[in-house]
PDB file of C-alpha atoms in Angstrom:
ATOM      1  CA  UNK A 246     -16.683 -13.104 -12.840  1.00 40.00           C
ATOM      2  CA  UNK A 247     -18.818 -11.956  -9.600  1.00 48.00           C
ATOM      3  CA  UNK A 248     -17.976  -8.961  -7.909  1.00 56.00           C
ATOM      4  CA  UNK A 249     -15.817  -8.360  -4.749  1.00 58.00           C
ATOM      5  CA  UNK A 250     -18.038  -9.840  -1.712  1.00 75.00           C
ATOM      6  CA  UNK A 251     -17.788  -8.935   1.610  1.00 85.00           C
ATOM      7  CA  UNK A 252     -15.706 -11.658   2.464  1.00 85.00           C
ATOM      8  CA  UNK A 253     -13.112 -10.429  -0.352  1.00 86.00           C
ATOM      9  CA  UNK A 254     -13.232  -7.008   1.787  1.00 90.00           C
ATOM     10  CA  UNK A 255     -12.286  -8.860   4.678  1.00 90.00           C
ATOM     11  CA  UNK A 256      -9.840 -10.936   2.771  1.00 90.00           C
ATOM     12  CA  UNK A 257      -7.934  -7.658   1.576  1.00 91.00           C
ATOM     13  CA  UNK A 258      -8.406  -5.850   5.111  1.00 91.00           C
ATOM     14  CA  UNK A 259      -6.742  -8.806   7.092  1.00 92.00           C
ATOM     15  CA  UNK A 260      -4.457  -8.779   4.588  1.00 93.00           C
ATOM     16  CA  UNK A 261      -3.928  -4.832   4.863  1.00 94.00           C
ATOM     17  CA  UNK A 262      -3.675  -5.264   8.417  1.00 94.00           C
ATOM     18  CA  UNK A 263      -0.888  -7.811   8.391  1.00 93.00           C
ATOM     19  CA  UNK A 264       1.187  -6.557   5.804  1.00 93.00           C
ATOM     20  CA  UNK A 265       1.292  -3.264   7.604  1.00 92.00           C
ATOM     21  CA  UNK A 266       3.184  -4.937  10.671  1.00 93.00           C
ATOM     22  CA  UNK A 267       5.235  -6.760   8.954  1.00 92.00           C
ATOM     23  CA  UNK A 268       6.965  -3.745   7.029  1.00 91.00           C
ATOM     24  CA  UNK A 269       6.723  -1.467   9.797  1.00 89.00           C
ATOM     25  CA  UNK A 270       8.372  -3.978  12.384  1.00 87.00           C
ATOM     26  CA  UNK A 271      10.079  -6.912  10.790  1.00 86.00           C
ATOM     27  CA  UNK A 272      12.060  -6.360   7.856  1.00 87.00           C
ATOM     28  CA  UNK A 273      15.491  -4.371   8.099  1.00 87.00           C
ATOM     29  CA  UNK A 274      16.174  -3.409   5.027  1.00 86.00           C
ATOM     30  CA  UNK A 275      18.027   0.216   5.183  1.00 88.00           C
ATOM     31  CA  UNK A 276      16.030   1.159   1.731  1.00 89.00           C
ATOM     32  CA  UNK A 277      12.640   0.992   3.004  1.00 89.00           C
ATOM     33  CA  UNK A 278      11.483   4.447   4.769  1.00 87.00           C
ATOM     34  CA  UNK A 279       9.987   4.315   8.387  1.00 87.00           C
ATOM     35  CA  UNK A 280       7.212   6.237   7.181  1.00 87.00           C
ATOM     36  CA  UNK A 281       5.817   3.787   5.029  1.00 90.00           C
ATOM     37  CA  UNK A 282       1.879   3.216   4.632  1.00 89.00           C
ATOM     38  CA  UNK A 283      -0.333   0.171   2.765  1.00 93.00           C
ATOM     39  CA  UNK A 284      -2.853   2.792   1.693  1.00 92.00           C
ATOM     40  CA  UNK A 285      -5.082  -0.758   0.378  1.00 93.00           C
ATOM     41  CA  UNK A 286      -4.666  -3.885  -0.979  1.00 94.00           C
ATOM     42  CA  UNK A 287      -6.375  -5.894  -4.116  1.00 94.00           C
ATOM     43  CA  UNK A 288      -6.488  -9.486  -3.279  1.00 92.00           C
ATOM     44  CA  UNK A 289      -8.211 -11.492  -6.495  1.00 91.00           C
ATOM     45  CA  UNK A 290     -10.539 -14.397  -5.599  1.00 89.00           C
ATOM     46  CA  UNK A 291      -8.436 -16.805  -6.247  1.00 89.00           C
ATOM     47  CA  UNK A 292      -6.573 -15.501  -3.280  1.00 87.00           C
ATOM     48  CA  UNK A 293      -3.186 -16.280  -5.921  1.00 91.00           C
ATOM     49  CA  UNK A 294      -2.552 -12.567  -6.396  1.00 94.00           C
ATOM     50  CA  UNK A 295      -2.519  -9.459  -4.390  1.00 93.00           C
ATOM     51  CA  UNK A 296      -1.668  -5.901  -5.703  1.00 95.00           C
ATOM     52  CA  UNK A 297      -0.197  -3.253  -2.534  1.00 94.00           C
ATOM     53  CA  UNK A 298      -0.588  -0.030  -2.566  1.00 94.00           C
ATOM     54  CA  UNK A 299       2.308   1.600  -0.758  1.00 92.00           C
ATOM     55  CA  UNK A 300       2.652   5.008   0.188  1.00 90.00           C
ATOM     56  CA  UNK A 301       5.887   6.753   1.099  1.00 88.00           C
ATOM     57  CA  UNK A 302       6.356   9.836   3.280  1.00 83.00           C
ATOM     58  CA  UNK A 303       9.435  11.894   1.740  1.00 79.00           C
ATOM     59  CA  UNK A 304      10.523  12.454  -2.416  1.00 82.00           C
ATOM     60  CA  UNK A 305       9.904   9.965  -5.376  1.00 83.00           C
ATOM     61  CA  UNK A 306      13.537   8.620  -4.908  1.00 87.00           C
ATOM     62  CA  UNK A 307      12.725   7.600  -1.237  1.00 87.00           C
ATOM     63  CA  UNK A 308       9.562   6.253  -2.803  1.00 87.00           C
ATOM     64  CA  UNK A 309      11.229   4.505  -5.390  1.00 90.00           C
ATOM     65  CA  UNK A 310      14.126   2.937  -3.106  1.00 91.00           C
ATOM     66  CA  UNK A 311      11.588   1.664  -0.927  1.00 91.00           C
ATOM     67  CA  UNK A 312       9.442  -0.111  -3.486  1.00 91.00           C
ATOM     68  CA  UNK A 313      12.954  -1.636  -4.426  1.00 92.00           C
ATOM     69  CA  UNK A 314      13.632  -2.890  -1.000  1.00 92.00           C
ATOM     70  CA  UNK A 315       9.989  -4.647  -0.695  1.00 92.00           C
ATOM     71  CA  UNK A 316      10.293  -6.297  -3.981  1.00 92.00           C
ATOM     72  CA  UNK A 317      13.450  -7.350  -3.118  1.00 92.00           C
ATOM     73  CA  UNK A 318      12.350  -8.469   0.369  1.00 91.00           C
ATOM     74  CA  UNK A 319       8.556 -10.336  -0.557  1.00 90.00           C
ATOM     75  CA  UNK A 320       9.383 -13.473  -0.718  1.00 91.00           C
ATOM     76  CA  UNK A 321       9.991 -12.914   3.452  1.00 93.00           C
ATOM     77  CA  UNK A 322       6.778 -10.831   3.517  1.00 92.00           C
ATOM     78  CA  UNK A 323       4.550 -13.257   1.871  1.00 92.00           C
ATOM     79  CA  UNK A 324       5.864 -15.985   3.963  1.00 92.00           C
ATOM     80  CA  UNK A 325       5.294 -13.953   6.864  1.00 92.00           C
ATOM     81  CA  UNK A 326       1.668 -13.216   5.677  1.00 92.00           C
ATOM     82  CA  UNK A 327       1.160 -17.136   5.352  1.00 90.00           C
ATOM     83  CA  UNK A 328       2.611 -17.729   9.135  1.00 91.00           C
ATOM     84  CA  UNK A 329      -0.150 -15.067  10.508  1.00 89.00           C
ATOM     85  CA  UNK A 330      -3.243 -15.151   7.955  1.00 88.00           C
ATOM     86  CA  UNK A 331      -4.866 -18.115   7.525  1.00 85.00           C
ATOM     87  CA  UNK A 332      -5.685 -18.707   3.375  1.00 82.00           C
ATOM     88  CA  UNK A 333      -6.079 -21.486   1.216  1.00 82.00           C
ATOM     89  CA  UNK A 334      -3.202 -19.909  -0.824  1.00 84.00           C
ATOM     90  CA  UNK A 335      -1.060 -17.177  -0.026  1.00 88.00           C
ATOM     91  CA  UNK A 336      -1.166 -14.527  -2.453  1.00 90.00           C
ATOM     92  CA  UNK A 337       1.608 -13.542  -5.049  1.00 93.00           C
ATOM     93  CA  UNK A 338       2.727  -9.927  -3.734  1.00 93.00           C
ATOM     94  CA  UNK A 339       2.948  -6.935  -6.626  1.00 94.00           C
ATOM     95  CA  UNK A 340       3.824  -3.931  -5.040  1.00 94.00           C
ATOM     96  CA  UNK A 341       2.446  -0.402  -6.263  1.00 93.00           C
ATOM     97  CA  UNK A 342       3.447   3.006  -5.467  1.00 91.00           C
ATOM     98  CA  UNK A 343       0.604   4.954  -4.451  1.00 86.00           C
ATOM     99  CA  UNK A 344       1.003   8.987  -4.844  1.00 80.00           C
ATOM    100  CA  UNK A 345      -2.377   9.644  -4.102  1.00 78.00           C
ATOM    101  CA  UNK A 346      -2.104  11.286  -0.525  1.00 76.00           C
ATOM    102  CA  UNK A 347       1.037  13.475  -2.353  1.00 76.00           C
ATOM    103  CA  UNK A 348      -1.743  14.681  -4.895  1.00 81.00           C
ATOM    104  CA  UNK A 349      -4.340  15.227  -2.215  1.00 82.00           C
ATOM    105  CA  UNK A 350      -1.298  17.748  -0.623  1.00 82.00           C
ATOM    106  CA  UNK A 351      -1.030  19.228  -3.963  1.00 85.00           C
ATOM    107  CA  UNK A 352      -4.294  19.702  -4.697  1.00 90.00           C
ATOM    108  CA  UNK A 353      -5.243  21.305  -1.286  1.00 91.00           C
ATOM    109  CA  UNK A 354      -1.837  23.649  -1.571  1.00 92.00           C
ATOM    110  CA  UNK A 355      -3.076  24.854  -4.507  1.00 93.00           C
ATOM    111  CA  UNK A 356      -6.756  25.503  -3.260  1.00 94.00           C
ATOM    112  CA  UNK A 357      -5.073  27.355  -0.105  1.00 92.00           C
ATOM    113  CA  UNK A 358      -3.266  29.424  -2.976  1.00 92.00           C
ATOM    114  CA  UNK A 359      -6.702  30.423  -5.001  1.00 91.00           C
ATOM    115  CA  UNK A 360      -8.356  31.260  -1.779  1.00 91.00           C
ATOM    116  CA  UNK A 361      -5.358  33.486  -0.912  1.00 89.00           C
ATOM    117  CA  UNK A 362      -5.322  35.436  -3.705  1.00 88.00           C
ATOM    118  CA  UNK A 363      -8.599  35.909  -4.061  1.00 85.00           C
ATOM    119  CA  UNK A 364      -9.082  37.252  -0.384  1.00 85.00           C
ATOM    120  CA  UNK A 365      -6.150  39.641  -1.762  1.00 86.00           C
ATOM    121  CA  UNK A 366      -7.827  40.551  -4.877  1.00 80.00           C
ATOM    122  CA  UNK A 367     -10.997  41.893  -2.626  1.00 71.00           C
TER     123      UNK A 367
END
């Protein structure tokens, strides 16, 4: 299997692009949270499958209602994506909650905490 070209990366940016207008402007759906973010997409070669990355602004249940409401609601989003991006196929849509920007907040709490107490301990 070759490796991820640059027109793969342009594949999965396009596809980046597009899927973050249509969940931030055209589906309704009460479950998803307005401060949801495609953080990156996985589109194979085959252009068949894609894997989303979604991140959600708020607690794990907000995350979790809103990856509900997407799975619920891609059948819309993929045909959608096939109306504005032009592919040979239009991929298969898995969505994937992404908690890495919550662990980059945790991570840098915690460093703000170690550099606190050691300014107290001198």
């Amino acid at each position: 299997m070759r490796k991820s070209g640059h027109k793969n990366e342009r594949i999965n940016s396009e596809v980046r692009r597009e899927l973050s207008r249509i969940i931030s402007g055209d589906i309704k759906d009460p479950r998803i949270s307005p401060m949801t973010t495609v953080t990156d997409v996985e589109v194979t070669q085959d252009l068949k499958f894609c894997k989303a990355y979604i991140s959600v602004l708020g607690n794990e249940e907000a995350g979790e209602e809103t990856l509900a409401g997407l799975k619920s609601a891609s059948g819309f989003i993929r045909r959608e994506l096939a109306a504005s991006v032009n592919l040979r196929n239009t991929p298969e849509i898995t969505f994937v909650l992404d908690n890495s920007i919550r662990y980059g907040i945790e991570m840098s709490k915690r460093i703000d905490e170690v550099i606190a107490s050691d300014e107290q301990a001198d």
